[in-house]
């Protein structure tokens, strides 16, 4: 890939928001506070209860959200102030990625009867759509 083709929003930089993929921090938003080396970074999520820790890049997912003007090696207090000032958690919750994760999580938490009700609702919707399409095809 040509270096000119790399999008700036997907580069790993300090202040980039990333949801860790490992338990117990999975799905919570965290910020890269400091880059240690080419394999690890220090992440911190003071507003989402992600402890400050060294974390390997392979277990992080990069988001386009970034804290602007975050000083290098910022502590938890500075990161908390920047997150609250810029509304990073709100921006994350309004993103399509977070909404999709929430819908998947909600789906996983359904019991057998709730899954049955979802199936019936999808079936009813499918019947309505089929009738409308058939009516439009006749006309």
GROMACS .gro file of C-alpha atoms in nm:
model
  139
    1UNK     CA    1   0.000   0.000   0.000
    2UNK     CA    2   0.129   0.341  -0.093
    3UNK     CA    3   0.190   0.561   0.216
    4UNK     CA    4  -0.027   0.828   0.053
    5UNK     CA    5  -0.322   0.585   0.055
    6UNK     CA    6  -0.319   0.530   0.432
    7UNK     CA    7  -0.607   0.718   0.590
    8UNK     CA    8  -0.504   0.943   0.875
    9UNK     CA    9  -0.808   0.837   1.078
   10UNK     CA   10  -0.687   0.476   1.098
   11UNK     CA   11  -0.330   0.539   1.214
   12UNK     CA   12  -0.238   0.434   1.566
   13UNK     CA   13  -0.165   0.754   1.757
   14UNK     CA   14  -0.184   0.869   2.114
   15UNK     CA   15  -0.536   0.976   2.201
   16UNK     CA   16  -0.703   0.728   1.964
   17UNK     CA   17  -1.011   0.559   2.110
   18UNK     CA   18  -1.015   0.182   2.090
   19UNK     CA   19  -1.245  -0.087   2.231
   20UNK     CA   20  -1.036  -0.377   2.370
   21UNK     CA   21  -1.142  -0.723   2.254
   22UNK     CA   22  -1.044  -0.921   2.565
   23UNK     CA   23  -1.253  -0.972   2.876
   24UNK     CA   24  -1.330  -0.800   3.112
   25UNK     CA   25  -1.271  -0.482   2.908
   26UNK     CA   26  -1.434  -0.608   2.587
   27UNK     CA   27  -1.657  -0.352   2.421
   28UNK     CA   28  -1.561  -0.065   2.652
   29UNK     CA   29  -1.399   0.241   2.500
   30UNK     CA   30  -1.038   0.312   2.596
   31UNK     CA   31  -0.780   0.567   2.485
   32UNK     CA   32  -0.420   0.509   2.382
   33UNK     CA   33  -0.231   0.712   2.642
   34UNK     CA   34   0.120   0.618   2.529
   35UNK     CA   35   0.278   0.401   2.261
   36UNK     CA   36   0.528   0.160   2.418
   37UNK     CA   37   0.666  -0.014   2.109
   38UNK     CA   38   0.546  -0.163   1.781
   39UNK     CA   39   0.350  -0.433   1.966
   40UNK     CA   40   0.200  -0.262   2.272
   41UNK     CA   41   0.047   0.060   2.395
   42UNK     CA   42  -0.072   0.191   2.730
   43UNK     CA   43  -0.449   0.225   2.725
   44UNK     CA   44  -0.673   0.396   2.976
   45UNK     CA   45  -1.049   0.433   3.008
   46UNK     CA   46  -1.118   0.637   3.320
   47UNK     CA   47  -1.485   0.697   3.232
   48UNK     CA   48  -1.555   0.339   3.122
   49UNK     CA   49  -1.374   0.153   3.404
   50UNK     CA   50  -1.095   0.023   3.180
   51UNK     CA   51  -0.783   0.021   3.400
   52UNK     CA   52  -0.462   0.185   3.279
   53UNK     CA   53  -0.253  -0.101   3.144
   54UNK     CA   54  -0.017  -0.213   2.871
   55UNK     CA   55  -0.219  -0.381   2.599
   56UNK     CA   56  -0.108  -0.552   2.274
   57UNK     CA   57  -0.230  -0.396   1.949
   58UNK     CA   58  -0.358  -0.729   1.821
   59UNK     CA   59  -0.626  -0.724   2.092
   60UNK     CA   60  -0.744  -0.369   2.013
   61UNK     CA   61  -0.977  -0.237   1.744
   62UNK     CA   62  -0.899   0.106   1.604
   63UNK     CA   63  -1.182   0.358   1.578
   64UNK     CA   64  -1.180   0.693   1.395
   65UNK     CA   65  -1.249   0.872   1.726
   66UNK     CA   66  -0.952   1.066   1.857
   67UNK     CA   67  -0.891   1.304   2.146
   68UNK     CA   68  -0.744   1.626   2.011
   69UNK     CA   69  -0.446   1.790   2.179
   70UNK     CA   70  -0.397   1.511   2.432
   71UNK     CA   71  -0.048   1.555   2.579
   72UNK     CA   72   0.199   1.270   2.544
   73UNK     CA   73   0.190   1.034   2.843
   74UNK     CA   74  -0.125   1.195   2.984
   75UNK     CA   75  -0.252   1.060   3.314
   76UNK     CA   76  -0.600   0.932   3.390
   77UNK     CA   77  -0.722   1.271   3.511
   78UNK     CA   78  -0.618   1.450   3.193
   79UNK     CA   79  -0.769   1.176   2.978
   80UNK     CA   80  -1.095   1.194   3.177
   81UNK     CA   81  -1.114   1.573   3.126
   82UNK     CA   82  -1.051   1.541   2.751
   83UNK     CA   83  -1.307   1.260   2.714
   84UNK     CA   84  -1.575   1.458   2.899
   85UNK     CA   85  -1.492   1.785   2.719
   86UNK     CA   86  -1.504   1.629   2.372
   87UNK     CA   87  -1.795   1.392   2.441
   88UNK     CA   88  -1.604   1.090   2.316
   89UNK     CA   89  -1.825   0.834   2.492
   90UNK     CA   90  -2.138   0.995   2.343
   91UNK     CA   91  -1.981   0.999   1.997
   92UNK     CA   92  -1.892   0.631   2.040
   93UNK     CA   93  -2.246   0.540   2.153
   94UNK     CA   94  -2.392   0.721   1.849
   95UNK     CA   95  -2.161   0.544   1.602
   96UNK     CA   96  -2.291   0.265   1.380
   97UNK     CA   97  -2.024   0.030   1.517
   98UNK     CA   98  -2.141   0.071   1.877
   99UNK     CA   99  -2.508   0.039   1.780
  100UNK     CA  100  -2.434  -0.283   1.592
  101UNK     CA  101  -2.243  -0.422   1.893
  102UNK     CA  102  -2.536  -0.329   2.120
  103UNK     CA  103  -2.788  -0.503   1.894
  104UNK     CA  104  -2.570  -0.816   1.877
  105UNK     CA  105  -2.536  -0.815   2.256
  106UNK     CA  106  -2.912  -0.773   2.298
  107UNK     CA  107  -2.973  -1.060   2.057
  108UNK     CA  108  -2.733  -1.285   2.248
  109UNK     CA  109  -2.912  -1.217   2.575
  110UNK     CA  110  -3.253  -1.335   2.449
  111UNK     CA  111  -3.402  -1.649   2.597
  112UNK     CA  112  -3.583  -1.915   2.395
  113UNK     CA  113  -3.926  -1.753   2.415
  114UNK     CA  114  -3.792  -1.411   2.318
  115UNK     CA  115  -3.619  -1.566   2.014
  116UNK     CA  116  -3.953  -1.728   1.924
  117UNK     CA  117  -4.128  -1.389   1.946
  118UNK     CA  118  -3.861  -1.234   1.723
  119UNK     CA  119  -3.917  -1.514   1.470
  120UNK     CA  120  -4.293  -1.447   1.469
  121UNK     CA  121  -4.240  -1.072   1.426
  122UNK     CA  122  -4.001  -1.131   1.133
  123UNK     CA  123  -4.249  -1.372   0.979
  124UNK     CA  124  -4.534  -1.118   1.007
  125UNK     CA  125  -4.315  -0.845   0.857
  126UNK     CA  126  -4.210  -1.076   0.574
  127UNK     CA  127  -4.577  -1.151   0.493
  128UNK     CA  128  -4.666  -0.780   0.480
  129UNK     CA  129  -4.370  -0.704   0.253
  130UNK     CA  130  -4.453  -0.998   0.026
  131UNK     CA  131  -4.815  -0.880  -0.010
  132UNK     CA  132  -4.710  -0.522  -0.091
  133UNK     CA  133  -4.458  -0.641  -0.350
  134UNK     CA  134  -4.715  -0.874  -0.509
  135UNK     CA  135  -4.969  -0.591  -0.523
  136UNK     CA  136  -4.714  -0.357  -0.682
  137UNK     CA  137  -4.617  -0.625  -0.936
  138UNK     CA  138  -4.981  -0.667  -1.044
  139UNK     CA  139  -5.030  -0.293  -1.095
   0.00000   0.00000   0.00000
